[in-house]
Short mmCIF file of N, CA and C in Angstrom, two decimals:
data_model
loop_
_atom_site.label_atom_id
_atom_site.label_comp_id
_atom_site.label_asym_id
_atom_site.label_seq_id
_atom_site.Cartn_x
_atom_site.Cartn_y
_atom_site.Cartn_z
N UNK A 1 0.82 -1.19 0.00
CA UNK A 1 0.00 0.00 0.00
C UNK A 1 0.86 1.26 0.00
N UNK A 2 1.89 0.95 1.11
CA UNK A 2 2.61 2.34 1.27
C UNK A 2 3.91 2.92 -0.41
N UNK A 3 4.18 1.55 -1.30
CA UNK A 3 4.51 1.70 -2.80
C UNK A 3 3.40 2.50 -3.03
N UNK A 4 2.67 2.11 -3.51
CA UNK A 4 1.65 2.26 -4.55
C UNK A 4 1.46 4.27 -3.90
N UNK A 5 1.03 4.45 -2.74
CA UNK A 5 0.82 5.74 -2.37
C UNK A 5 2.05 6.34 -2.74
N UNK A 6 3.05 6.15 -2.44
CA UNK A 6 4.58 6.53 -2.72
C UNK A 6 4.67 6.89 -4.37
N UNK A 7 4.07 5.99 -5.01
CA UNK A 7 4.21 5.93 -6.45
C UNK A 7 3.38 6.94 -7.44
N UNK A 8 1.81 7.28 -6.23
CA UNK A 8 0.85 7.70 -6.55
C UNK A 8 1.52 9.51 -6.90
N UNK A 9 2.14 9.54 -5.17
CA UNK A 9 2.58 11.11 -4.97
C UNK A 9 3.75 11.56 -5.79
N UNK A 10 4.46 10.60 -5.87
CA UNK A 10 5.80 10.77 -7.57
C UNK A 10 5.03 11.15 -8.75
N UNK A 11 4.22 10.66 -8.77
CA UNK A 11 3.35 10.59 -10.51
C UNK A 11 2.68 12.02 -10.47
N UNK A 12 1.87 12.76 -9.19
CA UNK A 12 1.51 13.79 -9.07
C UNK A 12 2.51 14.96 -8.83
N UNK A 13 3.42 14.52 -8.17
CA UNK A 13 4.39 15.82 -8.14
C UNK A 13 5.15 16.37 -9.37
N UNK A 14 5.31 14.93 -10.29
CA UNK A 14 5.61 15.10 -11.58
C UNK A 14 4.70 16.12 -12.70
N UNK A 15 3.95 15.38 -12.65
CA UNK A 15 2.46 16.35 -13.30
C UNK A 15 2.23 18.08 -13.04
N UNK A 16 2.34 18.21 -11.60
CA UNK A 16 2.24 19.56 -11.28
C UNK A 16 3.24 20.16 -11.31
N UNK A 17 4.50 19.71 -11.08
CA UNK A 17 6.11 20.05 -11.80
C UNK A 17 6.10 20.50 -12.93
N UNK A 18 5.61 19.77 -13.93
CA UNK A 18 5.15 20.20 -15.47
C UNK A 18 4.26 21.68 -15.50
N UNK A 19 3.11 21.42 -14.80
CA UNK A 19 2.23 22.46 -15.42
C UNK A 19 2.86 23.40 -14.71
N UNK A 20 3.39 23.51 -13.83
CA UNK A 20 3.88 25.13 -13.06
C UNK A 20 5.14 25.38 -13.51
N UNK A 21 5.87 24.51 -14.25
CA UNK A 21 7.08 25.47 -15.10
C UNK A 21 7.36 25.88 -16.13
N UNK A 22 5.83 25.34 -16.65
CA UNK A 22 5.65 25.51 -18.33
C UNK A 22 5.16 27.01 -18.33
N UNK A 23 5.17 27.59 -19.65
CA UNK A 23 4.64 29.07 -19.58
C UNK A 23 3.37 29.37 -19.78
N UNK A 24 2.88 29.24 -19.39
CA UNK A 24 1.04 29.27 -19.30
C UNK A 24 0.48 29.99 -20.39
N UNK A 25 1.29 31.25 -20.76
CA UNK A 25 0.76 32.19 -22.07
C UNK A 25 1.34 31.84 -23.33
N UNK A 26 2.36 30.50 -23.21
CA UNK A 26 3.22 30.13 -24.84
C UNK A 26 3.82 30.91 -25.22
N UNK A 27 4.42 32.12 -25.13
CA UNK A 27 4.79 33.23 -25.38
C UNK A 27 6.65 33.22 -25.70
N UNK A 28 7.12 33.83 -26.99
CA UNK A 28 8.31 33.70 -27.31
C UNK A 28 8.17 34.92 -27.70
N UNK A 29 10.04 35.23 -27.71
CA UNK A 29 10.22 36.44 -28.23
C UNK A 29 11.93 35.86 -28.50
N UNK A 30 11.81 36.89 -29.76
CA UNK A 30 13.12 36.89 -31.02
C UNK A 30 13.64 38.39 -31.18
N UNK A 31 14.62 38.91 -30.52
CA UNK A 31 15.43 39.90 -30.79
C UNK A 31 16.52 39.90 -31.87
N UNK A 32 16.61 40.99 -32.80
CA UNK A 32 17.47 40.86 -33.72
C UNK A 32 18.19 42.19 -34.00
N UNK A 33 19.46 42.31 -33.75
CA UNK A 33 19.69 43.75 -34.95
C UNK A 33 20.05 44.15 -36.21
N UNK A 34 19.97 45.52 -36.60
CA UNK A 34 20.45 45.57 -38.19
C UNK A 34 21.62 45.86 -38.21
N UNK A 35 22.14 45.89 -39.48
CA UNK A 35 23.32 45.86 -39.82
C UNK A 35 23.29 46.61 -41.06
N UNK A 36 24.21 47.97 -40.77
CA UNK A 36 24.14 48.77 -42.67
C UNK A 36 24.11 47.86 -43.88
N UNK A 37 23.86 48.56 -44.49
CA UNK A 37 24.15 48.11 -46.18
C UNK A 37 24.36 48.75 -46.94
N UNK A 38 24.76 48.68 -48.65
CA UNK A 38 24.81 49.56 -49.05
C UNK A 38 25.46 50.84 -48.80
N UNK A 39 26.02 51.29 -48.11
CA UNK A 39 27.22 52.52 -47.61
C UNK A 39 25.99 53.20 -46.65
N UNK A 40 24.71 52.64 -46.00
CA UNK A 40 24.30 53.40 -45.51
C UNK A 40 24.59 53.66 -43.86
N UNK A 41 23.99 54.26 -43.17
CA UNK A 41 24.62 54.32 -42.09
C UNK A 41 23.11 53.86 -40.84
N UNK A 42 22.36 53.25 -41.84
CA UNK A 42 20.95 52.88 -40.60
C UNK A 42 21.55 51.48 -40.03
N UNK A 43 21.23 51.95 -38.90
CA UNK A 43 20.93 50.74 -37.63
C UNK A 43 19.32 50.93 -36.84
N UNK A 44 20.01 49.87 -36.23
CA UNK A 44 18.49 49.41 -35.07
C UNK A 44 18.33 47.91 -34.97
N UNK A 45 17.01 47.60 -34.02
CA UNK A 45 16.82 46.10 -34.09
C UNK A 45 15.32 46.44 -33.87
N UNK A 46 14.98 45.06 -34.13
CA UNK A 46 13.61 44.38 -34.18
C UNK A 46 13.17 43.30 -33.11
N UNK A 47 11.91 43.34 -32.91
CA UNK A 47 11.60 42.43 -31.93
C UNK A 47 10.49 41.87 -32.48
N UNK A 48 10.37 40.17 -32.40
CA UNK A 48 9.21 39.50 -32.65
C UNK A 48 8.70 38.84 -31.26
N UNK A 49 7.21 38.80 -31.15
CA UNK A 49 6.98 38.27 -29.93
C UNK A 49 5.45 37.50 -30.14
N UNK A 50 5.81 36.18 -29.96
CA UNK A 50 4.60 35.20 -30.48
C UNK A 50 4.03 34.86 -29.14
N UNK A 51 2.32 35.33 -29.12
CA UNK A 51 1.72 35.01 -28.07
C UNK A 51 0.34 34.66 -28.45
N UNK A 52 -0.63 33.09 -28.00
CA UNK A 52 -1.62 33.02 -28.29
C UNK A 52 -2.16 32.94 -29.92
N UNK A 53 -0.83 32.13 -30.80
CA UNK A 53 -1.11 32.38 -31.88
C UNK A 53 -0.65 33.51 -32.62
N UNK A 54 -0.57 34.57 -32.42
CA UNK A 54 -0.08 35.61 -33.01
C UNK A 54 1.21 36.38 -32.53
N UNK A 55 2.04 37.04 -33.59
CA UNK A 55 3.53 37.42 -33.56
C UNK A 55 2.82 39.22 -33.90
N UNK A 56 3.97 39.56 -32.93
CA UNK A 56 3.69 41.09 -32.90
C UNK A 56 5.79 41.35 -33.18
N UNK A 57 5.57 42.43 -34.34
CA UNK A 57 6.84 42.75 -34.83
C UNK A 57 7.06 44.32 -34.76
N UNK A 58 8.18 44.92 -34.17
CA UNK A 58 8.53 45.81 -34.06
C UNK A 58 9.70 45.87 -34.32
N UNK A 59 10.03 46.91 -35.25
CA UNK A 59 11.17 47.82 -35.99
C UNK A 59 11.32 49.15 -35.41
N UNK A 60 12.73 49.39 -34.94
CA UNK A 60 13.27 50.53 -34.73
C UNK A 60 14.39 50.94 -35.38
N UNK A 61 14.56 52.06 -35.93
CA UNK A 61 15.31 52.37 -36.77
C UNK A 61 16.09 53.58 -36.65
N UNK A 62 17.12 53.89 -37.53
CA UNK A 62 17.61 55.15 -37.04
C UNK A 62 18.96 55.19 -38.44
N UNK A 63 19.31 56.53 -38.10
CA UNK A 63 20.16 57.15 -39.34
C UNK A 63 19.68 56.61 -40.95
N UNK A 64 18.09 56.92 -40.89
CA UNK A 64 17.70 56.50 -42.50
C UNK A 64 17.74 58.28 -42.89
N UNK A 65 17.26 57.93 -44.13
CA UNK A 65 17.06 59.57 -44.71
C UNK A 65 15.48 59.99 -44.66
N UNK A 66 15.20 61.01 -44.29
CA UNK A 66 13.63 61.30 -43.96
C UNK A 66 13.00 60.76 -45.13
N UNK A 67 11.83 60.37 -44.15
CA UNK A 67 10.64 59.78 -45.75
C UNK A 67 10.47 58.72 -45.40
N UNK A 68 9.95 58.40 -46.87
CA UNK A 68 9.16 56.64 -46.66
C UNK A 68 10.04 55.37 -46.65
N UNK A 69 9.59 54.38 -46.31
CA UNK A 69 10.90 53.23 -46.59
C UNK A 69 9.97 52.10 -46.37
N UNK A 70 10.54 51.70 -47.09
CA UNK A 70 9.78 49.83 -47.19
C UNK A 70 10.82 48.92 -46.32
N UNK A 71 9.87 47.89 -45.42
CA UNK A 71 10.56 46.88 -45.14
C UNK A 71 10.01 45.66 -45.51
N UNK A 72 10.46 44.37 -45.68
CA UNK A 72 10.01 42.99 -45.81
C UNK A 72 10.81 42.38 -44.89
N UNK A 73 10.36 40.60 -45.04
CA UNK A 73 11.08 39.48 -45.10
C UNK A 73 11.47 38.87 -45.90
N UNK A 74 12.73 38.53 -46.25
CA UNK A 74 13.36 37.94 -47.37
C UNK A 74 13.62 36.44 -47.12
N UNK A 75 14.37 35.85 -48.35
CA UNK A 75 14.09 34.41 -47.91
C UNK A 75 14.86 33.76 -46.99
N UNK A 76 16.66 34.41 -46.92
CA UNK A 76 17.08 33.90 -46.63
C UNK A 76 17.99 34.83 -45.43
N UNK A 77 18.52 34.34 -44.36
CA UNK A 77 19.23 34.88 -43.24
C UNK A 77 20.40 35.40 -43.32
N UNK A 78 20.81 35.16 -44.55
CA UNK A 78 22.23 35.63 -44.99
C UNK A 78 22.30 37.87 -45.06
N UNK A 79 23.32 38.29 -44.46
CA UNK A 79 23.41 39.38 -44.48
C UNK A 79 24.82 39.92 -45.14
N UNK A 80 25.46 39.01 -45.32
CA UNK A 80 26.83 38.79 -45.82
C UNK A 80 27.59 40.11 -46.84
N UNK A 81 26.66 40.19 -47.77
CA UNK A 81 26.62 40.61 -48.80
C UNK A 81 26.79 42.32 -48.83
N UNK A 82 27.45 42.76 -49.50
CA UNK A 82 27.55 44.52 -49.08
C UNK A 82 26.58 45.39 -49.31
N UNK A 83 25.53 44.64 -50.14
CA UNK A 83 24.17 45.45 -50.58
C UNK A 83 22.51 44.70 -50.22
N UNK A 84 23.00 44.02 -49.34
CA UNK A 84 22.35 43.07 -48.74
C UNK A 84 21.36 42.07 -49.26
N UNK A 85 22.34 41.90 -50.89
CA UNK A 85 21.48 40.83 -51.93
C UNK A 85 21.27 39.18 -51.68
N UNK A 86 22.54 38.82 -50.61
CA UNK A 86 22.59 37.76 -49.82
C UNK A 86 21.48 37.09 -49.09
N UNK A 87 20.39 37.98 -48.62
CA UNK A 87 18.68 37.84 -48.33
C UNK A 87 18.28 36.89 -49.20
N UNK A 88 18.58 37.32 -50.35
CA UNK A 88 17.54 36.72 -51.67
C UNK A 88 16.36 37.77 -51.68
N UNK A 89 15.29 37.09 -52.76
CA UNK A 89 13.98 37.87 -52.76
C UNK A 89 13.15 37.73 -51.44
N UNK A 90 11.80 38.57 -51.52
CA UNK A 90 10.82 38.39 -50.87
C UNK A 90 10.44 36.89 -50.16
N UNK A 91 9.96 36.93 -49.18
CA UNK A 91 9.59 35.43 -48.56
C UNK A 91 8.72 35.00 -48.89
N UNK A 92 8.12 33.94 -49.67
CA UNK A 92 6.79 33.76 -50.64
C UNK A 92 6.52 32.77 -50.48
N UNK A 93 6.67 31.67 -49.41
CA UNK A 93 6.31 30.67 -49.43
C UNK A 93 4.52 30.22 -49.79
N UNK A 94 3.80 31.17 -50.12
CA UNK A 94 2.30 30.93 -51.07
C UNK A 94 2.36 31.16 -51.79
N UNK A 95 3.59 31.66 -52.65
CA UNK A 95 3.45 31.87 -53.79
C UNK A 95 2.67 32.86 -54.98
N UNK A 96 2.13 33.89 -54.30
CA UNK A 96 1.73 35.18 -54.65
C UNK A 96 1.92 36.24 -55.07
N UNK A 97 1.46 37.13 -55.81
CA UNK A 97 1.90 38.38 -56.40
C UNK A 97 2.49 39.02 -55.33
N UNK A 98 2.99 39.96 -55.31
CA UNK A 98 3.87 41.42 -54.19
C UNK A 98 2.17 42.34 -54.71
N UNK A 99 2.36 42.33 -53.06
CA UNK A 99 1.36 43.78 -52.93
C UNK A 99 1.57 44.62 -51.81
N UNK A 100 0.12 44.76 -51.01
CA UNK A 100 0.15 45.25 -49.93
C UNK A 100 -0.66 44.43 -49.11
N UNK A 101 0.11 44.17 -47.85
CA UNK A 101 -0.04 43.22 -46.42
C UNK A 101 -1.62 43.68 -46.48
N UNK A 102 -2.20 42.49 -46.43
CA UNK A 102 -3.88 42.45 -46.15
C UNK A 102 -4.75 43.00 -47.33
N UNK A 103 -4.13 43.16 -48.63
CA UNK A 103 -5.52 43.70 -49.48
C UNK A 103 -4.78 42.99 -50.74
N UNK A 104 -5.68 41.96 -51.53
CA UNK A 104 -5.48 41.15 -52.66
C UNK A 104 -4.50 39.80 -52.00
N UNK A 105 -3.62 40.05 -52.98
CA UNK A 105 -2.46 39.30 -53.23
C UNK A 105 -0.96 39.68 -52.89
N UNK A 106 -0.13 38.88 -51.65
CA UNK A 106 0.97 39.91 -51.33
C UNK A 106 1.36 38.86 -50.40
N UNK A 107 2.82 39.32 -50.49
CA UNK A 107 3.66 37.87 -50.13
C UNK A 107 3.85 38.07 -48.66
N UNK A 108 4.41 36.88 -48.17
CA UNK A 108 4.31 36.85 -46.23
C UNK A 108 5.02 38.13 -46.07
N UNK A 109 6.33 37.96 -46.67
CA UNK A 109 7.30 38.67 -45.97
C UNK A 109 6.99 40.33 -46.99
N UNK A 110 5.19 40.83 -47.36
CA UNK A 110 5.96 42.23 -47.66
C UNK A 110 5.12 43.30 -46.39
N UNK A 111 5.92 43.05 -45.68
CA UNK A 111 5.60 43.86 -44.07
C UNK A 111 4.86 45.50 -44.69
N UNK A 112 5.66 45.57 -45.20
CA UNK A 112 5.18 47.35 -45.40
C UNK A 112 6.09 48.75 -45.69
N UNK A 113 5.11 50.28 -45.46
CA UNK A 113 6.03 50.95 -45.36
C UNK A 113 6.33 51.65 -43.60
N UNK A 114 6.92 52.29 -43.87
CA UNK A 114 6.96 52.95 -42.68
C UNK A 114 7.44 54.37 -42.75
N UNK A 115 7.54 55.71 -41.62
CA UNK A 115 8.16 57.15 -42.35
C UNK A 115 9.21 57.28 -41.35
N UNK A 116 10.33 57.63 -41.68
CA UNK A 116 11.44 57.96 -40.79
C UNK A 116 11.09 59.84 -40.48
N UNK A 117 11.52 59.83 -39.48
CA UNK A 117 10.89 61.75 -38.82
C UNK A 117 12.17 62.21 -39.46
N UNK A 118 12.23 63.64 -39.37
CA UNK A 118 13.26 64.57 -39.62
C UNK A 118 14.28 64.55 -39.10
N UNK A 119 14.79 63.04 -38.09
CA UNK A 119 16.14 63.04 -37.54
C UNK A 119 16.28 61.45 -38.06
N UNK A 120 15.66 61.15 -39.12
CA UNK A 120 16.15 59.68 -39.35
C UNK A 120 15.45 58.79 -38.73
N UNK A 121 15.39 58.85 -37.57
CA UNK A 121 14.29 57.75 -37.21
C UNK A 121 12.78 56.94 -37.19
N UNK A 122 12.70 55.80 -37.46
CA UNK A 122 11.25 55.05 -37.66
C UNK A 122 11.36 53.93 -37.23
N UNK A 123 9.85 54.00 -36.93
CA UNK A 123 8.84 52.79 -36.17
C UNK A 123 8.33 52.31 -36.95
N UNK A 124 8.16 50.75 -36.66
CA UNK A 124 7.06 49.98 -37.14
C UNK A 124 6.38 48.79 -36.58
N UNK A 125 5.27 48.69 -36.63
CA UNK A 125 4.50 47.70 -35.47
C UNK A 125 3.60 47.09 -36.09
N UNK A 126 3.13 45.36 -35.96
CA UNK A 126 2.94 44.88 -36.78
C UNK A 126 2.31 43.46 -36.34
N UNK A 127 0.73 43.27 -35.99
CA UNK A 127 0.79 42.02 -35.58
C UNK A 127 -0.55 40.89 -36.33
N UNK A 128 0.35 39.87 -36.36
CA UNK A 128 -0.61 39.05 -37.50
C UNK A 128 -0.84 37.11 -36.79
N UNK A 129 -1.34 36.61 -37.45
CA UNK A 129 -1.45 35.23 -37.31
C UNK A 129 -0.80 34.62 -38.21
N UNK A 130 -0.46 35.25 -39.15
CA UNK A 130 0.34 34.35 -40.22
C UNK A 130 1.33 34.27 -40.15
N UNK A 131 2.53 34.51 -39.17
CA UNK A 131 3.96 34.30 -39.38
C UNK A 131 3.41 33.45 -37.80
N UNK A 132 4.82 32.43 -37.56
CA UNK A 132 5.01 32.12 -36.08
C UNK A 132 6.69 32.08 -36.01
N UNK A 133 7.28 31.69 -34.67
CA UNK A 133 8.36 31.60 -34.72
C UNK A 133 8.96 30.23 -34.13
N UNK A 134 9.54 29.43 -35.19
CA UNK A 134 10.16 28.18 -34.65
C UNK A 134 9.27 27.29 -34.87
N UNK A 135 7.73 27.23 -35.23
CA UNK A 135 6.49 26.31 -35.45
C UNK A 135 7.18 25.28 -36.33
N UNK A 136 8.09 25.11 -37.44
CA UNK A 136 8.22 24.22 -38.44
C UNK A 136 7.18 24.24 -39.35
N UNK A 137 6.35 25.19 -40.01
CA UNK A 137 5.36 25.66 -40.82
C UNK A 137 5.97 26.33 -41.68
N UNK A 138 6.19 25.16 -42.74
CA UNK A 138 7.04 26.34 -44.05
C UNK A 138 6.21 27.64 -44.46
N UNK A 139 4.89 27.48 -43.73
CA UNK A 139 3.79 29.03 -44.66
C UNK A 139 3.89 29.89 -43.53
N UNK A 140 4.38 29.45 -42.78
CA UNK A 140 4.47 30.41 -41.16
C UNK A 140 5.53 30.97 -40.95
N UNK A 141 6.66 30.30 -40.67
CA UNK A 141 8.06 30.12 -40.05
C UNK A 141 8.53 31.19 -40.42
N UNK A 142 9.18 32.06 -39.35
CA UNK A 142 9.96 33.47 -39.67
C UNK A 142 11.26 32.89 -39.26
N UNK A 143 11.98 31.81 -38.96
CA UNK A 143 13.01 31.80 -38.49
C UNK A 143 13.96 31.09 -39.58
N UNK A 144 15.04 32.02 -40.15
CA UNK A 144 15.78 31.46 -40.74
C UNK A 144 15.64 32.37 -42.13
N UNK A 145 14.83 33.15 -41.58
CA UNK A 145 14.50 34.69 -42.74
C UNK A 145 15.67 35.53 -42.75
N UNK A 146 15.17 36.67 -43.42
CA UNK A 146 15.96 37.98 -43.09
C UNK A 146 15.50 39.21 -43.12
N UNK A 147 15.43 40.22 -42.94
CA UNK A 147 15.20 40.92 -42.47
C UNK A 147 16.01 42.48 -43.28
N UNK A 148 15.33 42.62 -44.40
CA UNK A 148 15.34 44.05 -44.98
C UNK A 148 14.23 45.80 -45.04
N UNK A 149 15.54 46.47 -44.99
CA UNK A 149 15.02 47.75 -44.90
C UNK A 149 15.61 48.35 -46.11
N UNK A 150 14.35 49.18 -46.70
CA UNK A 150 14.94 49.92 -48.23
C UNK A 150 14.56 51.41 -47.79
N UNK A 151 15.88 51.50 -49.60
CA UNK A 151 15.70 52.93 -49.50
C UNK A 151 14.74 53.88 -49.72
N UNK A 152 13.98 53.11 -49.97
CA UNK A 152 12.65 53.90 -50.53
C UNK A 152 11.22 53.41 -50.41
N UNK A 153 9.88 53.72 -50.46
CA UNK A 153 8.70 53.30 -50.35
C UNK A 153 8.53 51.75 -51.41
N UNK A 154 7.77 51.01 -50.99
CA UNK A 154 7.16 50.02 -51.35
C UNK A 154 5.95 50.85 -52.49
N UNK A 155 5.91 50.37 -53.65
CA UNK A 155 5.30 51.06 -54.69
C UNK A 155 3.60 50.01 -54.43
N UNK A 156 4.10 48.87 -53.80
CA UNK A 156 2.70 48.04 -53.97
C UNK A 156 2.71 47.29 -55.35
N UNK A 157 2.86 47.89 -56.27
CA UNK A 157 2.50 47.06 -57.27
C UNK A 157 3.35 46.49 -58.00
N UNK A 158 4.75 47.32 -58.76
CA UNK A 158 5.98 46.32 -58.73
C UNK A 158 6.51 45.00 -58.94
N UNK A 159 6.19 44.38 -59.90
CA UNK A 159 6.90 43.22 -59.56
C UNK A 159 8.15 42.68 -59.45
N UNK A 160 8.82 42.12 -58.86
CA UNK A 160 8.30 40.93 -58.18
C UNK A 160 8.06 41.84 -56.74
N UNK A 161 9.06 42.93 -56.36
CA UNK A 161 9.46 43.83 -55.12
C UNK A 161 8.97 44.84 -54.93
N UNK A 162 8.15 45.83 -55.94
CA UNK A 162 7.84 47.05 -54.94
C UNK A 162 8.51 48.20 -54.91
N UNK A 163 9.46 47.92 -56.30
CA UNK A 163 10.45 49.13 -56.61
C UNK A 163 11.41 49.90 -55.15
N UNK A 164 11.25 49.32 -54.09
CA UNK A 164 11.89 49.78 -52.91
C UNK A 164 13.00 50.53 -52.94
N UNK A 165 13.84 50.36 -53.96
CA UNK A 165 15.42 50.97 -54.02
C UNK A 165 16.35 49.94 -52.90
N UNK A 166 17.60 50.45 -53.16
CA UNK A 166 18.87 49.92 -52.33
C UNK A 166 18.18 49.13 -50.93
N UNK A 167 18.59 48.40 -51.00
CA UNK A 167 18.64 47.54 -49.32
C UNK A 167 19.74 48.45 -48.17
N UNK A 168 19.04 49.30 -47.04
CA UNK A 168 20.01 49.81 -46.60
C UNK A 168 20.28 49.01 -44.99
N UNK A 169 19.52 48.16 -44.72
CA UNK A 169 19.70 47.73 -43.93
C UNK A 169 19.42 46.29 -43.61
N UNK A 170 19.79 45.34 -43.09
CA UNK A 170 19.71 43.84 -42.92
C UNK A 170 19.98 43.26 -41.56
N UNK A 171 18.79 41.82 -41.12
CA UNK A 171 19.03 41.59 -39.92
C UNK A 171 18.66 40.00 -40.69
N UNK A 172 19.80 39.17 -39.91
CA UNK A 172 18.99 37.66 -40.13
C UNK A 172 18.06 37.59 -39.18
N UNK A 173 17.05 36.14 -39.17
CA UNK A 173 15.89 36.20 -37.94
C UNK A 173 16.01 34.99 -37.44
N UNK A 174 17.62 35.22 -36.36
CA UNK A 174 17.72 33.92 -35.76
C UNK A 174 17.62 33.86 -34.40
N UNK A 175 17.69 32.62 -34.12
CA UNK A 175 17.85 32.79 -32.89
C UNK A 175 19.42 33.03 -31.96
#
């Protein structure tokens, strides 16, 4: 009797061991920074943070040139490259025209634009169900991306890109 109770309270302490060290909200987060390109002189980093199904993405930026600027996800994590062509294209794993995030046809990774203020700096904030991080969902998966900032606005229509101009900035999206 006194096994079996012994065995009973192992099996339960185990169980509640589990549920109280696990994270109750599922919640991850992916920090990354940029890295110039192109002779430019922008930095910053980004934060992804997957909770309840959905990834919330934030871009901070700095030393761009005032105005508009497009960012995406590209395919690949590579930043190597001096103009930050090492990315590859857009992240397309559906296989879709380039547009604009949420209206028609438009690939995972074309995040958007954003405006840098009169000292260079910009924000961008961004939260969806369709990317996750680390899931193993080739239509999801942000990890193992990259992470571009251009010189110029996202035109929307463009193919394959959006006419963006120069890549001035690059982050892989690893861990």
């Amino acid at each position: 009797m006194k096994k079996i109770i012994l065995s009973i309270g192992v099996i339960l302490a185990v169980i509640i061991g589990c549920k109280t060290t696990g994270n109750s909200d599922d919640s991850k987060k992916l920090n990354v920074s940029f890295e110039s390109k192109s002779n430019s002189t922008v930095t910053g980093a980004a934060t992804f943070i997957e909770k309840k199904g959905k990834v919330t993405f934030t871009a901070k930026l700095s030393g761009l040139k005032p105005g508009v600027h497009a960012i995406h996800i590209h395919e690949k994590s590579d930043c190597s490259a001096a103009d930050g062509s090492s990315a590859g294209g857009h992240w397309n794993p559906t296989f879709k025209k380039h547009g604009q995030w949420g209206v028609g046809e438009y690939h995972k990774g074309d995040i958007g634009n954003f405006t840098a203020d009169e000292n260079g700096n910009g924000t961008i904030t961004v939260t969806t169900d369709e990317w996750c991080i680390g899931c193993g969902d080739q239509t999801k998966d942000i990890l193992g991306k990259g992470l571009i900032v251009h010189q110029g606005a996202d035109d929307y229509v463009s193919q394959p890109a959006g006419n963006a101009g120069a890549r001035v900035a690059c982050s892989a999206i690893i861990k």
